[in-house]
Tab-separated table of N, CA and C in Angstrom:
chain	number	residue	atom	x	y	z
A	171	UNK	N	33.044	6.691	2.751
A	171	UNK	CA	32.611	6.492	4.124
A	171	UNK	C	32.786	5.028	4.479
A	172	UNK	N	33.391	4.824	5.259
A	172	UNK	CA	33.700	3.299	5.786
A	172	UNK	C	32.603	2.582	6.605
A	173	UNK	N	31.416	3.400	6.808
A	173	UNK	CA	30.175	2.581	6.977
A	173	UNK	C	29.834	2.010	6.168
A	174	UNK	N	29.899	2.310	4.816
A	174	UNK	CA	29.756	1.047	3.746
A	174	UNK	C	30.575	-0.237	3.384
A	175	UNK	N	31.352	-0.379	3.981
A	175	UNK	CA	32.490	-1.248	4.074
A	175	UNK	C	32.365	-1.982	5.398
A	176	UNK	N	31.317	-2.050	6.104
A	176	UNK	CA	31.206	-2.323	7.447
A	176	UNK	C	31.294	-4.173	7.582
A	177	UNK	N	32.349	-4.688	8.100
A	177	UNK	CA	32.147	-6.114	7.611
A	177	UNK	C	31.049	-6.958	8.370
A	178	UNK	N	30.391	-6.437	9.280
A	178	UNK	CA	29.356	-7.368	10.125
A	178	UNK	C	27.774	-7.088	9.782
A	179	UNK	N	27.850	-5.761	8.804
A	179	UNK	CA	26.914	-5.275	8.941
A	179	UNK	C	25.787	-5.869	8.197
A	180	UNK	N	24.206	-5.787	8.566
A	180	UNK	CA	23.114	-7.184	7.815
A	180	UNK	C	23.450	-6.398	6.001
A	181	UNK	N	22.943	-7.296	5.261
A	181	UNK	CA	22.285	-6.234	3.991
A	181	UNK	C	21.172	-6.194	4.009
A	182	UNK	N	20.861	-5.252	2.825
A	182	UNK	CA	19.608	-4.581	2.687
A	182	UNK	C	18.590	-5.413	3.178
A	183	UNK	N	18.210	-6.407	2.460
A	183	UNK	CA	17.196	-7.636	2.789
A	183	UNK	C	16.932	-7.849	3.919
A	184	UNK	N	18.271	-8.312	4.998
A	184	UNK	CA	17.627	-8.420	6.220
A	184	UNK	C	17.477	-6.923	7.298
A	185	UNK	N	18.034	-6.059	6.860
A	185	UNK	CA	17.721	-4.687	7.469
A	185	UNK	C	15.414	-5.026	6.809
A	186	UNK	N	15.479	-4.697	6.033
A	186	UNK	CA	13.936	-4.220	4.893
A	186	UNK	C	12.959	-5.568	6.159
A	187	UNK	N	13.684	-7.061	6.190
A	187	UNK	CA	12.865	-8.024	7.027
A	187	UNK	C	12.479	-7.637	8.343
A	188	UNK	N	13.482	-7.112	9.375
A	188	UNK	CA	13.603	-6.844	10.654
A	188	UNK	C	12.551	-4.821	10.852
A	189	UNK	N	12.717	-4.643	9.752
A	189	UNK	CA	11.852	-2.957	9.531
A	189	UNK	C	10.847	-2.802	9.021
A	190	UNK	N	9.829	-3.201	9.553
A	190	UNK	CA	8.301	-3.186	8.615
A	190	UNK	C	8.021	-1.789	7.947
A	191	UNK	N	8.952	-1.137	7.147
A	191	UNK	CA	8.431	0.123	7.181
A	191	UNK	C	8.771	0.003	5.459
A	192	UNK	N	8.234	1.327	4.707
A	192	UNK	CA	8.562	1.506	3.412
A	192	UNK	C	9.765	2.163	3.210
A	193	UNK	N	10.518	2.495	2.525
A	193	UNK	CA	11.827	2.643	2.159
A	193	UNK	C	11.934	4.171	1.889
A	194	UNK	N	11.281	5.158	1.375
A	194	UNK	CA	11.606	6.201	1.161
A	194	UNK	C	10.121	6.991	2.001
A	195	UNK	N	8.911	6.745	2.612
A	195	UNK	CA	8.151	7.302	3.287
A	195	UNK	C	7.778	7.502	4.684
A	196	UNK	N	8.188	8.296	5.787
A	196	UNK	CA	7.606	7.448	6.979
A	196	UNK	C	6.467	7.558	7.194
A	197	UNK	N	5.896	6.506	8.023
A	197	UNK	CA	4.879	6.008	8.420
A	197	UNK	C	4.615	7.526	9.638
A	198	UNK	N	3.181	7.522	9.066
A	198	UNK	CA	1.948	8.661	10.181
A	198	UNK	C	1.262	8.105	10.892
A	199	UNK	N	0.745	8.321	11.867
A	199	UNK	CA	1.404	9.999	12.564
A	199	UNK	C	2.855	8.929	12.888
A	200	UNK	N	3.853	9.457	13.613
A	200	UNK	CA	5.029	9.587	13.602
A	200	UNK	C	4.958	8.963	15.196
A	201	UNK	N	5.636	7.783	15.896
A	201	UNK	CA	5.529	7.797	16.901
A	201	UNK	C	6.653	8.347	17.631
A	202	UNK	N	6.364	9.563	17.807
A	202	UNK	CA	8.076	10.303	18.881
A	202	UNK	C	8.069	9.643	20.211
A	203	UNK	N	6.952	9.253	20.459
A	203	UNK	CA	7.908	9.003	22.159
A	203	UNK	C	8.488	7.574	22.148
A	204	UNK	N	8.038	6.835	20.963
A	204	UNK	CA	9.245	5.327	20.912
A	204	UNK	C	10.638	5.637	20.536
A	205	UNK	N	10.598	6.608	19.296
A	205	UNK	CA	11.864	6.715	18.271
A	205	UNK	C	12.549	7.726	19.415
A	206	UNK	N	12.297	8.867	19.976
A	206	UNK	CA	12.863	10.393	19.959
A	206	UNK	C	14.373	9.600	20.963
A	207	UNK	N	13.881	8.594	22.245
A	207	UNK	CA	15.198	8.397	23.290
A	207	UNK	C	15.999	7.555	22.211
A	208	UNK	N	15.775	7.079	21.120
A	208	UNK	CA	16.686	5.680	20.483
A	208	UNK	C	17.262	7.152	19.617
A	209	UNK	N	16.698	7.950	18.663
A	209	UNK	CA	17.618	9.133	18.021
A	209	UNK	C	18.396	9.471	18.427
A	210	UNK	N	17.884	10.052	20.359
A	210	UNK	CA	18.870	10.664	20.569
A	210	UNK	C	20.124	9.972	20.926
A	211	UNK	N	20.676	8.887	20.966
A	211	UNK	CA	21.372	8.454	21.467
A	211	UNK	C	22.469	8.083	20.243
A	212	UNK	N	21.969	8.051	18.791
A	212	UNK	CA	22.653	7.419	17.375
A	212	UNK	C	22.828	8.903	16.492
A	213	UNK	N	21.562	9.570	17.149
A	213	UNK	CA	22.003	10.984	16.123
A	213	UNK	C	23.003	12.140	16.812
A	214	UNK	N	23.469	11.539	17.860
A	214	UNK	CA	24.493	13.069	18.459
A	214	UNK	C	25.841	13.283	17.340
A	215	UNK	N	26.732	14.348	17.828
A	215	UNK	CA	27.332	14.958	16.749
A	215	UNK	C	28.394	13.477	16.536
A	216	UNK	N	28.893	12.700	17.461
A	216	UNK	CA	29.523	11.980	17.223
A	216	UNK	C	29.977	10.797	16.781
A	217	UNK	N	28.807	10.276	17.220
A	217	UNK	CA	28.067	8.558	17.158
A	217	UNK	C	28.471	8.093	15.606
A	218	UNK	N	28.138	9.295	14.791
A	218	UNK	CA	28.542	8.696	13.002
A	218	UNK	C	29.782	8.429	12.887
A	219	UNK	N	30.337	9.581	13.503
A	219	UNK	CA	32.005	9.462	13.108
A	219	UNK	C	32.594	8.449	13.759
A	220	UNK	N	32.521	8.657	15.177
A	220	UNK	CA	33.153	7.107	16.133
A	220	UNK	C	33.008	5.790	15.674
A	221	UNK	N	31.607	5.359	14.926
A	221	UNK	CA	31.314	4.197	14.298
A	221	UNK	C	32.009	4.246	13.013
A	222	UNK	N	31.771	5.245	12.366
A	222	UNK	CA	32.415	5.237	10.880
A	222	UNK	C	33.887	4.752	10.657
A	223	UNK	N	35.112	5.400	12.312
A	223	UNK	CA	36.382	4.717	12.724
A	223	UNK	C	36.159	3.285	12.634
A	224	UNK	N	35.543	2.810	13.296
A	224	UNK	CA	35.255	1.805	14.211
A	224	UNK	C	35.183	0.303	13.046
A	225	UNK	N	33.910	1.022	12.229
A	225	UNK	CA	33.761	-0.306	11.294
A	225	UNK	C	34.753	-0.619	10.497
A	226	UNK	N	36.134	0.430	10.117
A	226	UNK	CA	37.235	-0.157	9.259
A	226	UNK	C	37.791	-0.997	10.783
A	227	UNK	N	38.476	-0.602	11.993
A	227	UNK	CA	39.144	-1.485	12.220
A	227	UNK	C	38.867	-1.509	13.567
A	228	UNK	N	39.070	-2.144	14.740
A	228	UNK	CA	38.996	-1.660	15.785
A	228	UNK	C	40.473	-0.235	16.586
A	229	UNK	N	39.900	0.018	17.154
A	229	UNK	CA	41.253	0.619	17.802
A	229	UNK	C	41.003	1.153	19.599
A	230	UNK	N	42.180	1.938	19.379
A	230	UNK	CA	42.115	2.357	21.623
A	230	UNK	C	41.711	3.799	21.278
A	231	UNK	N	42.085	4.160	22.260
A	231	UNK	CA	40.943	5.362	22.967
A	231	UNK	C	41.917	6.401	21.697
A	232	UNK	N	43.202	6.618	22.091
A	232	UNK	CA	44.139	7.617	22.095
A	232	UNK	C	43.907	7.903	20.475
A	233	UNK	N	44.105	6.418	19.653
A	233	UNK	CA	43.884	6.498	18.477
A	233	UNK	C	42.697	6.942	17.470
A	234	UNK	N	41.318	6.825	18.488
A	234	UNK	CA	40.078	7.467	17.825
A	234	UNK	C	40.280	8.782	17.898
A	235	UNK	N	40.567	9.422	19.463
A	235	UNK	CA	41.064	11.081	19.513
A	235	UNK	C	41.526	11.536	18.510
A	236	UNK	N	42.876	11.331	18.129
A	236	UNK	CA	43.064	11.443	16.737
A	236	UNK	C	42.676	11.223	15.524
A	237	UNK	N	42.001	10.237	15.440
A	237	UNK	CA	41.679	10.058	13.936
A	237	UNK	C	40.157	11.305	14.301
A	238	UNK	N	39.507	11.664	15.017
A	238	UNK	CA	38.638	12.619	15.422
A	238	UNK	C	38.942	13.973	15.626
A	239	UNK	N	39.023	14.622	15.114
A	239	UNK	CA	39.952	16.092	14.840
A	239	UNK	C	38.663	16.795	15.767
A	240	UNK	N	39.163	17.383	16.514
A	240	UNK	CA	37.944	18.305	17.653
A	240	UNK	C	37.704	17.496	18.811
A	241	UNK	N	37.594	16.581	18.538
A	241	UNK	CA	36.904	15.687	19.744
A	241	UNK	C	37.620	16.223	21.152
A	242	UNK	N	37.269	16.592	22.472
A	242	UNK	CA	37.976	16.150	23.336
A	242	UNK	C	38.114	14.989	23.922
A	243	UNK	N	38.530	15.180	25.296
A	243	UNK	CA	38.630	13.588	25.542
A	243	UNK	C	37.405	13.252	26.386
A	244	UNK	N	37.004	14.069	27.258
A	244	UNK	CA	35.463	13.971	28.150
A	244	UNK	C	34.874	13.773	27.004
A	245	UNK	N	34.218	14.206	25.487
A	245	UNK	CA	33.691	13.747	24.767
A	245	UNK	C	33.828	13.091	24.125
A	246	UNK	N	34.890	12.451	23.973
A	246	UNK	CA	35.148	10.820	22.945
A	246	UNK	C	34.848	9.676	24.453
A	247	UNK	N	35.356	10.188	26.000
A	247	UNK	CA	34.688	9.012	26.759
A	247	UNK	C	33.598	8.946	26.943
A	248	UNK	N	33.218	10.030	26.939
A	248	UNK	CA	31.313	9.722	27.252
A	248	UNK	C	30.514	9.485	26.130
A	249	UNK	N	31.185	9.593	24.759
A	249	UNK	CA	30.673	9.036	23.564
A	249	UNK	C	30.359	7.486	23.491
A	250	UNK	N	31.637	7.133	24.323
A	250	UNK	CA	32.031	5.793	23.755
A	250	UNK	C	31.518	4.686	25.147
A	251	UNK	N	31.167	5.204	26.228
A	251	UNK	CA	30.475	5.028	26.963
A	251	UNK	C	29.031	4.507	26.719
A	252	UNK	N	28.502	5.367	26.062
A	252	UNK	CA	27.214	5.599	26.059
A	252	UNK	C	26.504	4.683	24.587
A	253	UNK	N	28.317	4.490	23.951
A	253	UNK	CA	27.940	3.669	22.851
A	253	UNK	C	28.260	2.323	23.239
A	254	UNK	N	28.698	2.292	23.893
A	254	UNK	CA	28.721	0.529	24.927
A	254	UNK	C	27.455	-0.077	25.531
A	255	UNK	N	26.995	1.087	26.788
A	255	UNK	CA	25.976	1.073	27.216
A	255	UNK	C	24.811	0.329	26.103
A	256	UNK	N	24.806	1.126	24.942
A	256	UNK	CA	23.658	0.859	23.946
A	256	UNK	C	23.859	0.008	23.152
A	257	UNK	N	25.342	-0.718	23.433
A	257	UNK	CA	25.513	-2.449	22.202
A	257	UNK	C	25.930	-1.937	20.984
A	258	UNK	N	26.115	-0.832	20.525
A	258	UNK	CA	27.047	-0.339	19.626
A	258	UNK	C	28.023	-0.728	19.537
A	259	UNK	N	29.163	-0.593	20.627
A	259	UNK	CA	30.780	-0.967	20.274
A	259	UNK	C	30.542	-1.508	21.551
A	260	UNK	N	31.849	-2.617	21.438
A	260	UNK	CA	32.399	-3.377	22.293
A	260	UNK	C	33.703	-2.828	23.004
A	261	UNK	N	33.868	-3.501	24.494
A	261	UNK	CA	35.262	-2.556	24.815
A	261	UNK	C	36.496	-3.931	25.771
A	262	UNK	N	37.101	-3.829	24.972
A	262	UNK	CA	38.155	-4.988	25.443
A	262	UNK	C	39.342	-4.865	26.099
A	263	UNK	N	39.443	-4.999	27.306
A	263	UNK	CA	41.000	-4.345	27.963
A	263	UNK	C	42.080	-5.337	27.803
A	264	UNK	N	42.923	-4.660	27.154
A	264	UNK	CA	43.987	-6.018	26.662
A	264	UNK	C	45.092	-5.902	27.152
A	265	UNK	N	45.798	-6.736	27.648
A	265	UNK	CA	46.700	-7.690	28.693
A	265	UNK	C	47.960	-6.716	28.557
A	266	UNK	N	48.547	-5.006	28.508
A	266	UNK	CA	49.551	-4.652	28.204
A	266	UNK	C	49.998	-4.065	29.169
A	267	UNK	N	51.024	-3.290	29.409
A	267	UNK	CA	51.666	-2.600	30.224
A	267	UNK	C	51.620	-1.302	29.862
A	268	UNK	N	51.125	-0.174	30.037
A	268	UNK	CA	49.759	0.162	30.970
A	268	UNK	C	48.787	-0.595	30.016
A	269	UNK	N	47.935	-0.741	31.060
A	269	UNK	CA	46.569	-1.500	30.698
A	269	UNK	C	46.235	-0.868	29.205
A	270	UNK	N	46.224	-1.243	28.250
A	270	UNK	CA	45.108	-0.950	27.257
A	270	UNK	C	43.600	-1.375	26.568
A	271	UNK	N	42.902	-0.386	26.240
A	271	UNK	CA	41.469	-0.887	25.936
A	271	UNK	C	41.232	-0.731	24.475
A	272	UNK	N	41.157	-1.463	24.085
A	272	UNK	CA	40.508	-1.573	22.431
A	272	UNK	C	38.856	-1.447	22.076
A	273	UNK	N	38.576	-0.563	21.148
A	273	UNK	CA	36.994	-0.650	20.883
A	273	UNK	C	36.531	-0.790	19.515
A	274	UNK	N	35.184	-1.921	19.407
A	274	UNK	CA	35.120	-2.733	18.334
A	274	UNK	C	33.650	-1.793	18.163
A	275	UNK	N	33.342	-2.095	16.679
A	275	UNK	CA	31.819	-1.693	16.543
A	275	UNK	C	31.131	-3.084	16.767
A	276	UNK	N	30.465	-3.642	17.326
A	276	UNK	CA	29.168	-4.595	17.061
A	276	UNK	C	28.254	-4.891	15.888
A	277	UNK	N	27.746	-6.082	15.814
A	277	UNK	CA	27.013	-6.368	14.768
A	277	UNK	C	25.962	-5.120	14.674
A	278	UNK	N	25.021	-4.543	15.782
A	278	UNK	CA	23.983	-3.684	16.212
A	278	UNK	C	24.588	-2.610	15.329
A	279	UNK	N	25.456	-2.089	16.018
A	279	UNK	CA	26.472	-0.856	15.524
A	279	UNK	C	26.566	-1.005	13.950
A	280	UNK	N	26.811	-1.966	13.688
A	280	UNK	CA	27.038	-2.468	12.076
A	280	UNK	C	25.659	-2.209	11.233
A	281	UNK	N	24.811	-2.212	11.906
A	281	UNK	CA	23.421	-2.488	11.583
A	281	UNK	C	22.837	-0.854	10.989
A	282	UNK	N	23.841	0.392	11.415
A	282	UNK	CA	23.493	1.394	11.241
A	282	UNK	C	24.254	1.936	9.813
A	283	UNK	N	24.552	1.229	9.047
A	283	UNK	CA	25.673	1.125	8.252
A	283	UNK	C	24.684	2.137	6.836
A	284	UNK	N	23.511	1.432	6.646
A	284	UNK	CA	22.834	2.156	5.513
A	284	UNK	C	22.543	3.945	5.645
A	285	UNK	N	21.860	3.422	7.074
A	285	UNK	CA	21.201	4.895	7.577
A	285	UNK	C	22.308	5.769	7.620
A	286	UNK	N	23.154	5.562	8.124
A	286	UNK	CA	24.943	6.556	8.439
A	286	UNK	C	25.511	6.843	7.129
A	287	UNK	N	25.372	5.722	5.688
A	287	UNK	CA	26.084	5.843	4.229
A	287	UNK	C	24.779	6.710	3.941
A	288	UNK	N	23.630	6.967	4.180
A	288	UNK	CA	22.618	7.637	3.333
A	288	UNK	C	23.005	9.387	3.587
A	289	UNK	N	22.876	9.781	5.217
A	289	UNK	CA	23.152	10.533	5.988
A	289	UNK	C	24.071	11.172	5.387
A	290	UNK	N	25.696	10.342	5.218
A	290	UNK	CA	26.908	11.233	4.809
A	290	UNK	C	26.778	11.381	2.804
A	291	UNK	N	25.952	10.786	2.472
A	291	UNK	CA	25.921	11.107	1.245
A	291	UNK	C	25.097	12.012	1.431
A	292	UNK	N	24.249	12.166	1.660
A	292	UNK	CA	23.356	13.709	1.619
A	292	UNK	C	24.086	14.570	1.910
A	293	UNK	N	24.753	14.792	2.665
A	293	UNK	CA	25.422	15.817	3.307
A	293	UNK	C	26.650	16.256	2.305
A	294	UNK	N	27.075	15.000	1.619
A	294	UNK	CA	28.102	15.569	0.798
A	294	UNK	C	27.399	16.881	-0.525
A	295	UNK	N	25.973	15.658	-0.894
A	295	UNK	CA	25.611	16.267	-2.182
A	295	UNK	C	24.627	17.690	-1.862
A	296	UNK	N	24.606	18.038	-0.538
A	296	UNK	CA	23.455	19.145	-0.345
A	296	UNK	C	24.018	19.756	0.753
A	297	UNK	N	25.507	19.520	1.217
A	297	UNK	CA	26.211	21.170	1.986
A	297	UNK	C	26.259	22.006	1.163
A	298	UNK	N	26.821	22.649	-0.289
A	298	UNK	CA	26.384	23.599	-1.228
A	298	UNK	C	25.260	24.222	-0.956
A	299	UNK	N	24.062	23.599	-0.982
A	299	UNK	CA	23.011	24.118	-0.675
A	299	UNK	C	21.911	24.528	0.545
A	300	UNK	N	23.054	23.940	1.322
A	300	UNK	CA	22.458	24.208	3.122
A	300	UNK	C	23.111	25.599	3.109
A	301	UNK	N	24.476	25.619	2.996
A	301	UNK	CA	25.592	27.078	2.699
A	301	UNK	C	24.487	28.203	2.232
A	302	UNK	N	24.182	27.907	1.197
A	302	UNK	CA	23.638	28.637	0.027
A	302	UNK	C	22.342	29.335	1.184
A	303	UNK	N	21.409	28.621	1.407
A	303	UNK	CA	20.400	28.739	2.494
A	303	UNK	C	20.955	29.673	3.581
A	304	UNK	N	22.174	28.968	4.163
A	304	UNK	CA	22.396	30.026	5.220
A	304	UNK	C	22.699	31.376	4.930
A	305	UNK	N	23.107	31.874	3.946
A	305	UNK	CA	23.669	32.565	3.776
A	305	UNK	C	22.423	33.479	3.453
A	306	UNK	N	21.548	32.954	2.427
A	306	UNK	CA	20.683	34.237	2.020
A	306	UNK	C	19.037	34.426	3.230
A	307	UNK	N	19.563	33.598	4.485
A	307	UNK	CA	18.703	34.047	5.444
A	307	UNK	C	19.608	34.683	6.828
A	308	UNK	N	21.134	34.934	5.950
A	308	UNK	CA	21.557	35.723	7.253
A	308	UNK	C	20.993	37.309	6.760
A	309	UNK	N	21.786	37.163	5.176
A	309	UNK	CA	21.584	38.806	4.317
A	309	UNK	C	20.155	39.249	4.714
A	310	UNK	N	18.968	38.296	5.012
A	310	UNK	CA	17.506	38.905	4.716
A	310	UNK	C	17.453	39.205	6.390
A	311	UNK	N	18.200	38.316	7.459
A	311	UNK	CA	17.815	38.890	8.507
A	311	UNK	C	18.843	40.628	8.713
A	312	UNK	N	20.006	39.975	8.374
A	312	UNK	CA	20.539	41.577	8.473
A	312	UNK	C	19.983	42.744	7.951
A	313	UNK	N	19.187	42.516	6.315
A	313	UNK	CA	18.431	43.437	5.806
A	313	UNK	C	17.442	43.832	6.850
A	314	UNK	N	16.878	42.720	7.399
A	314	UNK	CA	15.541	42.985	7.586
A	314	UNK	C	15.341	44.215	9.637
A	315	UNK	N	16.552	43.782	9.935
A	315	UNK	CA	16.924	44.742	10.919
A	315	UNK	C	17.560	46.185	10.736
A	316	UNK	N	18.366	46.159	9.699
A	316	UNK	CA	18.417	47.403	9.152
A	316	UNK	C	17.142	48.471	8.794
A	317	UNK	N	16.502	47.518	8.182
A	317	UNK	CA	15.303	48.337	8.019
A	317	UNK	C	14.148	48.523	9.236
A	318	UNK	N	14.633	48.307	10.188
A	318	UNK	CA	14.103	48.590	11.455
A	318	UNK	C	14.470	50.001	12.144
A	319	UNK	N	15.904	49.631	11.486
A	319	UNK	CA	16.985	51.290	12.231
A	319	UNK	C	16.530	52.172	12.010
């Protein structure tokens, strides 16, 4: 994952200084109405991947589309929009014939580098077992309607 490779991004130390919090527990009760608008805006389906491009190199629009397999294009602009808006990536229109725009991740953006490497490592080491889950609560719901019939 090239969020770990992120070249602007703080380390641990000054992430742990700037986060009064403990490292593997969160803090109770839970305040949702500070965190829930800042989630939603870093946890949508895309935000990991667009940054994850982003921190190896910068690039233009056309080139994230692609390196983004699914993405359309209303959703890579309003991704990348919304990741401007929030100081995530930077957006630079550079001097060509047609106009082109280049987009950088930010130090901020950089800053998400642990949380995003933790995220895609889980996911590597526990899709097996999300699979596994889905699967034996489709069989119990299908059972369990059958035995309704």
């Amino acid at each position: 994952c090239c969020i770990s490779n992120c070249k602007n991004a703080p380390d641990g130390d000054q992430i742990a200084r700037r986060i009064p919090m403990s490292k593997n527990v969160l803090e109770l009760p839970l305040d949702v109405a500070a965190t829930r608008p800042i989630l939603e805006h870093i946890a949508n389906k895309w935000t990991v991947l667009i940054l994850s491009v982003l921190c190896k190199q910068p690039a233009r629009f056309n080139d994230l589309k692609r390196r983004l397999d699914g993405i359309t294009h209303k959703a890579l602009s309003e991704a990348l929009k919304r990741l401007e808006r929030n100081g995530l990536v930077s957006r630079k229109v550079l001097p060509t014939q047609p106009v082109g725009v280049e987009y950088a991740i930010t130090d901020l953006g950089c800053s998400l580098r642990e949380p995003f490497a933790a995220l895609y490592n889980w996911s590597l080491a526990n899709g097996p077992a999300l699979d596994s889950a889905q699967r034996a609560y489709d069989t119990s719901r299908r059972q369990g309607s059958d035995d309704e019939n």
